[in-house]
Amino acid sequence: MPFDPADPLDRYSRQIRFPSLGEAGQRKLMRSRVTICGCGALGTVLANHLARAGVGFLRIVDRDFIETHNLQRQILFDETDVADNLPKAEAAARKLRAINGEVTVEPVVTDIDHTNILDLVGDADLILDGTDNFETRYLINDAAVKLGKPWIFGGVIGSEGQTMTIRPGQTPCLRCLIEDSPPPGMTPTCETAGVLGPAVAIIASFEAVEAIKLLTGALDALNKELIMIDIWDWAFRRLKIASLLGKVDCPCCKQRKFEWLDGAMGSHTTTLCGRNAVQIASRRPEPLNFVEMADRLKSAGEVRHNAFMLRFGTEGYEFTVFPDGRAIIKGTNDIAKARTLYAQFVGS
Ligand SMILES: [Zn+2]
């Protein structure tokens, strides 16, 4: 079938020609809504694939700003974004709109926690894991099981990666597999073990193709296993997990106890692993006035701000403050010290 270049579907002609997707599948993608949790290495690859594939609505949620050491693997960002002090969600949205103007992209600069996750995923057909920590994954798992929404888990460290597709009621959930989150500091992180860009791209691409299958209704083609790869050693393992469904006494999908969503599990102030930084969580009803704040702080240190964040350096600490009051304080791993600094310079 010849495509007319003026036809809005022409840009998708090469995937429409793929028989298992077809025009009907394309139209489903264009009507779909996806929330991508985290827009770092996994999230940028996920968002890139889905925007190009024409998924109609993408909500990109990320708490962080871009640093030069992200550019090795976070494919939507460049040196200009670092210089412009852009939050990842905002920089990603700008790039994605330039890639495909047909797609609606909603950037949300926030830390995903039990108070906001239902709002962030409630209207989505699918939730994608682009996070870097188990705490947020258990929270996504709780929200997905509670709402009966599919989500796709993905994780990468070093040259190793894992992924699993979770459909509540149809497949085991994350807690069926690993009941409790490993305590912080007990597992390697990208900061301690490093991470290879291609390993991330492969796992995120697995997640993206599963997303396309789920959104177009190709449920028979979905991955029903836990996939584990090591691209350095060429190891590829597929763990059969389907039989866990209903067999284990899962607190989440069997007992329907949503401990992460209820706030019983998980912390509020987070030490950002290996970064010598602490995040102070906050959610103010009114956005901070950066102009006033900069004026107040300029005698104490160096201040810069744009619409998305305020940077302030003093006494060897670097503050990055977001409009909702959340702050990342670099230069310490001591939570008490970070709280004191926050009260001192940002205010309580
Ligand atoms: Zn379960």
PDB file of N, CA, C and O and ligand atoms in Angstrom, residues 141 172-176 248 250 252-254, ligand 1:
ATOM      1  N   ASN A 141       4.271  -0.473  41.841  1.00  0.00           N
ATOM      2  CA  ASN A 141       3.621  -1.788  41.882  1.00  0.00           C
ATOM      3  C   ASN A 141       2.305  -1.721  42.669  1.00  0.00           C
ATOM      4  O   ASN A 141       1.275  -2.233  42.227  1.00  0.00           O
ATOM      5  N   PRO A 172       2.272 -12.531  37.873  1.00  0.00           N
ATOM      6  CA  PRO A 172       2.760 -12.161  39.207  1.00  0.00           C
ATOM      7  C   PRO A 172       3.130 -10.682  39.224  1.00  0.00           C
ATOM      8  O   PRO A 172       3.429 -10.107  38.175  1.00  0.00           O
ATOM      9  N   CYS A 173       3.095 -10.066  40.423  1.00  0.00           N
ATOM     10  CA  CYS A 173       3.530  -8.670  40.525  1.00  0.00           C
ATOM     11  C   CYS A 173       4.966  -8.639  41.053  1.00  0.00           C
ATOM     12  O   CYS A 173       5.552  -9.690  41.329  1.00  0.00           O
ATOM     13  N   LEU A 174       5.517  -7.429  41.203  1.00  0.00           N
ATOM     14  CA  LEU A 174       6.911  -7.336  41.655  1.00  0.00           C
ATOM     15  C   LEU A 174       7.103  -7.940  43.044  1.00  0.00           C
ATOM     16  O   LEU A 174       8.111  -8.581  43.331  1.00  0.00           O
ATOM     17  N   ARG A 175       6.090  -7.775  43.933  1.00  0.00           N
ATOM     18  CA  ARG A 175       6.235  -8.300  45.306  1.00  0.00           C
ATOM     19  C   ARG A 175       6.026  -9.810  45.374  1.00  0.00           C
ATOM     20  O   ARG A 175       6.437 -10.448  46.343  1.00  0.00           O
ATOM     21  N   CYS A 176       5.373 -10.404  44.371  1.00  0.00           N
ATOM     22  CA  CYS A 176       5.315 -11.869  44.298  1.00  0.00           C
ATOM     23  C   CYS A 176       6.740 -12.405  44.132  1.00  0.00           C
ATOM     24  O   CYS A 176       7.088 -13.472  44.625  1.00  0.00           O
ATOM     25  N   VAL A 248       2.126 -17.692  45.697  1.00  0.00           N
ATOM     26  CA  VAL A 248       2.771 -17.068  46.849  1.00  0.00           C
ATOM     27  C   VAL A 248       1.758 -16.158  47.543  1.00  0.00           C
ATOM     28  O   VAL A 248       0.853 -15.623  46.912  1.00  0.00           O
ATOM     29  N   CYS A 250       1.315 -13.210  48.357  1.00  0.00           N
ATOM     30  CA  CYS A 250       1.834 -11.862  48.105  1.00  0.00           C
ATOM     31  C   CYS A 250       1.047 -10.815  48.894  1.00  0.00           C
ATOM     32  O   CYS A 250      -0.166 -10.743  48.806  1.00  0.00           O
ATOM     33  N   CYS A 252       0.851  -7.776  48.366  1.00  0.00           N
ATOM     34  CA  CYS A 252       0.246  -6.763  47.488  1.00  0.00           C
ATOM     35  C   CYS A 252      -0.908  -7.337  46.672  1.00  0.00           C
ATOM     36  O   CYS A 252      -2.063  -7.021  46.894  1.00  0.00           O
ATOM     37  N   CYS A 253      -0.606  -8.235  45.718  1.00  0.00           N
ATOM     38  CA  CYS A 253      -1.668  -8.612  44.791  1.00  0.00           C
ATOM     39  C   CYS A 253      -2.590  -9.702  45.345  1.00  0.00           C
ATOM     40  O   CYS A 253      -3.702  -9.867  44.857  1.00  0.00           O
ATOM     41  N   LYS A 254      -2.160 -10.444  46.410  1.00  0.00           N
ATOM     42  CA  LYS A 254      -3.061 -11.440  46.992  1.00  0.00           C
ATOM     43  C   LYS A 254      -3.809 -10.885  48.204  1.00  0.00           C
ATOM     44  O   LYS A 254      -5.030 -10.905  48.271  1.00  0.00           O
TER      45      LYS A 254
HETATM   46 ZN    ZN B   1       1.968 -10.060  43.915  1.00  0.00          ZN
END
